[in-house]
Amino acid sequence: MALITTVGGVWTLQALLGVETMPAVLRIKPFVPSVHESLIVETTTGPLPLNETGEYLGLVQAGVIDATGHVDDVVRDWMTVLGRPGRQAVLSIRRPAGEEHGTPIVHERAVVVCRHRRWMAMAARDGDEVVIDAVGETDSPDEQVQLMCAPLLAALGQAPPAPIEGVNLPADLLASTLAHTTSSGRDAIAAALARLGLQPAQAEVLTAATRPDESAMAVVAVVDHGISHHVHPWVLTVADTDYGRISMTTTVAADGKTWMSVWPASNAALHNDLTELLSLPRAA
């Protein structure tokens, strides 16, 4: 069963287990032994021993910490994987959440799937809530990829693909076009995209995808950890619009030119894209 806790609850587990850092996408402060060795933490009521904080007591109530202060072995294993990943698959999701004083509000959620040797675990943050769970274990690279795909696909959910034909565009030209028109409104964006040769339906869908008040967007990236960390440049972007779902990826041609592929994203196509992304060779 998954552990549902808070940002403070995760940091409490870090302190108890000596896990110094969590994946950056979760935005949880590091545990620094030289600074936090006393396990006295600042709370709204003043400094308290860690084992008297609400976060600690909540974990005791949930059965994660026993009366002696021992952390459940399964949770300990999850925290080890999350704190020492060889590879991370990072998913950042942004959804429209209405407006405040005329300004669009964006709701953000982060999911990370980590692999440490043969073990895999995941964590998801939504506001102050953090969910941690097992993903699986295997020595087979192909099976590892499929196990890591599953929680990412679940987080993306299902949506119908946009009824458009796929298109490839010069990435620098597309980026320049959007940079010069995004602030001018959707009609200006659609007109500029049409001048790039997009069909009306393609231009409408891509225009909607660029607007945070109209569409949800998710970005999946792979990060490898070794002596340093390496973020792979190839990423998968998924946009859910009123017209349907599209995916966007970049490829580099033999002449070095970078192209952006915009494609209708069925569930099967997304699975294939994620499999390709997670199968990237590990960075040296």
One Martini backbone bead per residue (centre of mass of N, CA, C, O) as a GRO file, in nm:
protein
  284
    1MET     BB    1   0.097   0.035   0.021
    2ALA     BB    2   0.080   0.351   0.005
    3LEU     BB    3   0.231   0.655   0.094
    4ILE     BB    4   0.067   0.920   0.272
    5THR     BB    5   0.191   1.252   0.287
    6THR     BB    6   0.424   1.504   0.348
    7VAL     BB    7   0.679   1.706   0.318
    8GLY     BB    8   0.749   1.682   0.622
    9GLY     BB    9   0.739   1.371   0.629
   10VAL     BB   10   0.975   1.320   0.438
   11TRP     BB   11   1.189   1.473   0.603
   12THR     BB   12   1.167   1.294   0.848
   13LEU     BB   13   1.271   1.041   0.702
   14GLN     BB   14   1.540   1.154   0.622
   15ALA     BB   15   1.645   1.201   0.911
   16LEU     BB   16   1.616   0.902   1.013
   17LEU     BB   17   1.784   0.777   0.742
   18GLY     BB   18   1.995   0.974   0.594
   19VAL     BB   19   1.851   1.129   0.356
   20GLU     BB   20   1.962   1.401   0.192
   21THR     BB   21   1.809   1.352  -0.090
   22MET     BB   22   1.572   1.442  -0.328
   23PRO     BB   23   1.412   1.488  -0.588
   24ALA     BB   24   1.393   1.799  -0.726
   25VAL     BB   25   1.087   1.801  -0.823
   26LEU     BB   26   0.976   1.797  -0.512
   27ARG     BB   27   1.084   2.026  -0.332
   28ILE     BB   28   1.289   1.916  -0.097
   29LYS     BB   29   1.469   1.956   0.154
   30PRO     BB   30   1.759   1.895   0.276
   31PHE     BB   31   1.961   1.672   0.461
   32VAL     BB   32   2.195   1.803   0.704
   33PRO     BB   33   2.386   1.667   0.936
   34SER     BB   34   2.553   1.922   1.040
   35VAL     BB   35   2.273   2.082   1.095
   36HIS     BB   36   2.051   1.831   1.188
   37GLU     BB   37   2.166   1.640   1.426
   38SER     BB   38   1.962   1.725   1.667
   39LEU     BB   39   1.657   1.713   1.575
   40ILE     BB   40   1.576   2.020   1.564
   41VAL     BB   41   1.275   2.194   1.491
   42GLU     BB   42   1.095   2.428   1.326
   43THR     BB   43   0.795   2.577   1.440
   44THR     BB   44   0.507   2.756   1.512
   45THR     BB   45   0.589   2.691   1.838
   46GLY     BB   46   0.879   2.617   1.788
   47PRO     BB   47   1.114   2.431   1.905
   48LEU     BB   48   1.148   2.073   1.822
   49PRO     BB   49   1.152   1.764   1.847
   50LEU     BB   50   1.096   1.548   1.603
   51ASN     BB   51   0.918   1.338   1.792
   52GLU     BB   52   0.696   1.602   1.839
   53THR     BB   53   0.586   1.624   1.572
   54GLY     BB   54   0.330   1.599   1.351
   55GLU     BB   55   0.478   1.430   1.139
   56TYR     BB   56   0.575   1.204   1.320
   57LEU     BB   57   0.298   1.125   1.448
   58GLY     BB   58   0.167   1.054   1.176
   59LEU     BB   59   0.362   0.814   1.114
   60VAL     BB   60   0.286   0.651   1.360
   61GLN     BB   61  -0.018   0.624   1.297
   62ALA     BB   62   0.053   0.482   1.009
   63GLY     BB   63   0.302   0.268   1.080
   64VAL     BB   64   0.601   0.373   0.999
   65ILE     BB   65   0.651   0.425   1.307
   66ASP     BB   66   0.764   0.309   1.593
   67ALA     BB   67   0.819   0.319   1.935
   68THR     BB   68   1.149   0.317   1.870
   69GLY     BB   69   1.187   0.468   1.570
   70HIS     BB   70   1.131   0.265   1.352
   71VAL     BB   71   1.138   0.214   1.016
   72ASP     BB   72   0.988   0.079   0.785
   73ASP     BB   73   1.135  -0.128   0.559
   74VAL     BB   74   0.984  -0.050   0.302
   75VAL     BB   75   1.019   0.256   0.328
   76ARG     BB   76   1.323   0.248   0.338
   77ASP     BB   77   1.359   0.142   0.051
   78TRP     BB   78   1.221   0.371  -0.099
   79MET     BB   79   1.413   0.596   0.006
   80THR     BB   80   1.668   0.481  -0.119
   81VAL     BB   81   1.584   0.503  -0.414
   82LEU     BB   82   1.516   0.815  -0.409
   83GLY     BB   83   1.814   0.895  -0.289
   84ARG     BB   84   1.972   0.667  -0.511
   85PRO     BB   85   1.963   0.721  -0.818
   86GLY     BB   86   2.046   0.628  -1.146
   87ARG     BB   87   1.742   0.685  -1.242
   88GLN     BB   88   1.516   0.933  -1.379
   89ALA     BB   89   1.164   0.994  -1.414
   90VAL     BB   90   1.026   1.306  -1.514
   91LEU     BB   91   0.705   1.456  -1.420
   92SER     BB   92   0.539   1.748  -1.547
   93ILE     BB   93   0.231   1.908  -1.447
   94ARG     BB   94  -0.004   2.131  -1.622
   95ARG     BB   95  -0.302   2.305  -1.514
   96PRO     BB   96  -0.583   2.454  -1.533
   97ALA     BB   97  -0.729   2.692  -1.252
   98GLY     BB   98  -0.828   2.943  -1.362
   99GLU     BB   99  -0.877   3.264  -1.200
  100GLU     BB  100  -0.689   3.567  -1.081
  101HIS     BB  101  -0.737   3.875  -1.157
  102GLY     BB  102  -0.717   3.773  -1.475
  103THR     BB  103  -0.520   3.536  -1.401
  104PRO     BB  104  -0.392   3.251  -1.473
  105ILE     BB  105  -0.412   2.935  -1.321
  106VAL     BB  106  -0.174   2.690  -1.208
  107HIS     BB  107  -0.156   2.342  -1.183
  108GLU     BB  108   0.079   2.135  -1.005
  109ARG     BB  109   0.255   1.824  -1.086
  110ALA     BB  110   0.473   1.563  -0.951
  111VAL     BB  111   0.670   1.294  -1.102
  112VAL     BB  112   0.879   1.015  -0.983
  113VAL     BB  113   1.097   0.765  -1.125
  114CYS     BB  114   1.308   0.528  -0.965
  115ARG     BB  115   1.644   0.380  -1.006
  116HIS     BB  116   1.806   0.116  -0.805
  117ARG     BB  117   1.923  -0.091  -0.984
  118ARG     BB  118   1.652  -0.323  -0.938
  119TRP     BB  119   1.499  -0.083  -0.810
  120MET     BB  120   1.162   0.069  -0.777
  121ALA     BB  121   1.029   0.407  -0.736
  122MET     BB  122   0.776   0.649  -0.626
  123ALA     BB  123   0.681   1.004  -0.657
  124ALA     BB  124   0.419   1.242  -0.553
  125ARG     BB  125   0.334   1.592  -0.602
  126ASP     BB  126   0.052   1.779  -0.437
  127GLY     BB  127   0.150   2.020  -0.299
  128ASP     BB  128   0.179   1.883   0.026
  129GLU     BB  129   0.141   1.616  -0.109
  130VAL     BB  130   0.280   1.277  -0.067
  131VAL     BB  131   0.351   0.995  -0.277
  132ILE     BB  132   0.462   0.660  -0.198
  133ASP     BB  133   0.597   0.386  -0.406
  134ALA     BB  134   0.609   0.106  -0.563
  135VAL     BB  135   0.719  -0.057  -0.881
  136GLY     BB  136   0.975  -0.261  -0.866
  137GLU     BB  137   1.168  -0.565  -0.968
  138THR     BB  138   1.463  -0.598  -1.187
  139ASP     BB  139   1.724  -0.699  -1.425
  140SER     BB  140   1.562  -0.617  -1.669
  141PRO     BB  141   1.565  -0.359  -1.883
  142ASP     BB  142   1.287  -0.396  -2.021
  143GLU     BB  143   1.124  -0.425  -1.756
  144GLN     BB  144   1.203  -0.156  -1.636
  145VAL     BB  145   1.071   0.020  -1.847
  146GLN     BB  146   0.778  -0.084  -1.803
  147LEU     BB  147   0.757  -0.016  -1.503
  148MET     BB  148   0.811   0.296  -1.544
  149CYS     BB  149   0.571   0.355  -1.735
  150ALA     BB  150   0.312   0.304  -1.571
  151PRO     BB  151   0.300   0.563  -1.377
  152LEU     BB  152   0.310   0.767  -1.610
  153LEU     BB  153   0.050   0.685  -1.755
  154ALA     BB  154  -0.135   0.722  -1.510
  155ALA     BB  155  -0.076   1.030  -1.475
  156LEU     BB  156  -0.175   1.112  -1.765
  157GLY     BB  157  -0.384   0.943  -1.866
  158GLN     BB  158  -0.679   0.974  -2.063
  159ALA     BB  159  -0.703   1.064  -2.420
  160PRO     BB  160  -0.787   1.181  -2.707
  161PRO     BB  161  -0.679   1.218  -3.006
  162ALA     BB  162  -0.604   1.434  -3.228
  163PRO     BB  163  -0.758   1.519  -3.551
  164ILE     BB  164  -0.455   1.488  -3.690
  165GLU     BB  165  -0.175   1.539  -3.858
  166GLY     BB  166   0.136   1.496  -3.871
  167VAL     BB  167   0.429   1.712  -3.791
  168ASN     BB  168   0.725   1.877  -3.921
  169LEU     BB  169   0.947   2.116  -3.760
  170PRO     BB  170   1.148   2.362  -3.718
  171ALA     BB  171   1.243   2.435  -3.406
  172ASP     BB  172   1.350   2.730  -3.430
  173LEU     BB  173   1.106   2.845  -3.586
  174LEU     BB  174   0.888   2.776  -3.381
  175ALA     BB  175   1.009   2.925  -3.138
  176SER     BB  176   1.013   3.206  -3.271
  177THR     BB  177   0.713   3.229  -3.333
  178LEU     BB  178   0.609   3.202  -3.038
  179ALA     BB  179   0.777   3.433  -2.909
  180HIS     BB  180   0.631   3.662  -3.106
  181THR     BB  181   0.301   3.569  -3.035
  182THR     BB  182   0.194   3.486  -2.751
  183SER     BB  183   0.121   3.790  -2.647
  184SER     BB  184  -0.111   3.833  -2.895
  185GLY     BB  185  -0.266   3.573  -2.916
  186ARG     BB  186  -0.435   3.325  -3.078
  187ASP     BB  187  -0.465   3.449  -3.365
  188ALA     BB  188  -0.163   3.509  -3.406
  189ILE     BB  189  -0.062   3.223  -3.373
  190ALA     BB  190  -0.229   3.083  -3.595
  191ALA     BB  191  -0.125   3.259  -3.830
  192ALA     BB  192   0.177   3.190  -3.798
  193LEU     BB  193   0.145   2.881  -3.833
  194ALA     BB  194   0.023   2.893  -4.117
  195ARG     BB  195   0.287   3.019  -4.245
  196LEU     BB  196   0.440   2.733  -4.193
  197GLY     BB  197   0.207   2.517  -4.321
  198LEU     BB  198  -0.030   2.468  -4.155
  199GLN     BB  199  -0.308   2.343  -4.089
  200PRO     BB  200  -0.581   2.454  -3.935
  201ALA     BB  201  -0.597   2.224  -3.724
  202GLN     BB  202  -0.301   2.232  -3.637
  203ALA     BB  203  -0.298   2.529  -3.546
  204GLU     BB  204  -0.520   2.507  -3.329
  205VAL     BB  205  -0.389   2.295  -3.148
  206LEU     BB  206  -0.113   2.437  -3.101
  207THR     BB  207  -0.230   2.691  -2.982
  208ALA     BB  208  -0.370   2.561  -2.738
  209ALA     BB  209  -0.101   2.434  -2.619
  210THR     BB  210   0.029   2.733  -2.550
  211ARG     BB  211  -0.221   2.768  -2.344
  212PRO     BB  212  -0.269   2.765  -1.997
  213ASP     BB  213  -0.596   2.832  -2.011
  214GLU     BB  214  -0.662   2.561  -2.209
  215SER     BB  215  -0.414   2.363  -2.133
  216ALA     BB  216  -0.249   2.073  -2.080
  217MET     BB  217   0.090   1.994  -1.952
  218ALA     BB  218   0.358   1.756  -2.022
  219VAL     BB  219   0.687   1.654  -1.894
  220VAL     BB  220   0.942   1.422  -1.999
  221ALA     BB  221   1.236   1.314  -1.822
  222VAL     BB  222   1.586   1.217  -1.811
  223VAL     BB  223   1.796   1.118  -1.527
  224ASP     BB  224   2.138   1.080  -1.462
  225HIS     BB  225   2.347   0.914  -1.213
  226GLY     BB  226   2.673   0.990  -1.078
  227ILE     BB  227   2.910   1.197  -1.043
  228SER     BB  228   2.687   1.322  -1.209
  229HIS     BB  229   2.427   1.489  -1.369
  230HIS     BB  230   2.203   1.389  -1.650
  231VAL     BB  231   2.017   1.555  -1.895
  232HIS     BB  232   1.830   1.463  -2.137
  233PRO     BB  233   1.740   1.627  -2.433
  234TRP     BB  234   1.524   1.418  -2.468
  235VAL     BB  235   1.177   1.490  -2.483
  236LEU     BB  236   0.835   1.467  -2.358
  237THR     BB  237   0.541   1.620  -2.487
  238VAL     BB  238   0.210   1.680  -2.345
  239ALA     BB  239  -0.114   1.777  -2.483
  240ASP     BB  240  -0.431   1.895  -2.358
  241THR     BB  241  -0.707   1.960  -2.552
  242ASP     BB  242  -1.016   2.025  -2.688
  243TYR     BB  243  -0.917   1.843  -2.947
  244GLY     BB  244  -0.685   1.690  -2.794
  245ARG     BB  245  -0.402   1.487  -2.812
  246ILE     BB  246  -0.049   1.565  -2.798
  247SER     BB  247   0.284   1.528  -2.925
  248MET     BB  248   0.633   1.631  -2.843
  249THR     BB  249   0.934   1.608  -3.039
  250THR     BB  250   1.284   1.567  -3.092
  251THR     BB  251   1.507   1.581  -3.379
  252VAL     BB  252   1.819   1.489  -3.537
  253ALA     BB  253   1.967   1.537  -3.814
  254ALA     BB  254   2.238   1.476  -4.015
  255ASP     BB  255   2.281   1.808  -4.038
  256GLY     BB  256   2.184   1.909  -3.728
  257LYS     BB  257   1.891   1.950  -3.745
  258THR     BB  258   1.605   2.053  -3.565
  259TRP     BB  259   1.303   1.874  -3.495
  260MET     BB  260   0.949   1.903  -3.467
  261SER     BB  261   0.713   1.672  -3.342
  262VAL     BB  262   0.363   1.661  -3.425
  263TRP     BB  263   0.127   1.441  -3.258
  264PRO     BB  264  -0.100   1.224  -3.222
  265ALA     BB  265  -0.201   1.084  -2.889
  266SER     BB  266  -0.207   0.783  -2.818
  267ASN     BB  267  -0.163   0.538  -2.596
  268ALA     BB  268   0.033   0.374  -2.773
  269ALA     BB  269   0.219   0.610  -2.853
  270LEU     BB  270   0.304   0.688  -2.566
  271HIS     BB  271   0.432   0.421  -2.492
  272ASN     BB  272   0.648   0.433  -2.713
  273ASP     BB  273   0.780   0.699  -2.626
  274LEU     BB  274   0.857   0.610  -2.338
  275THR     BB  275   1.027   0.369  -2.417
  276GLU     BB  276   1.238   0.530  -2.574
  277LEU     BB  277   1.325   0.718  -2.345
  278LEU     BB  278   1.395   0.483  -2.127
  279SER     BB  279   1.614   0.350  -2.346
  280LEU     BB  280   1.829   0.525  -2.303
  281PRO     BB  281   2.139   0.556  -2.267
  282ARG     BB  282   2.356   0.577  -2.036
  283ALA     BB  283   2.531   0.806  -1.897
  284ALA     BB  284   2.875   0.857  -1.827
   0.00000   0.00000   0.00000
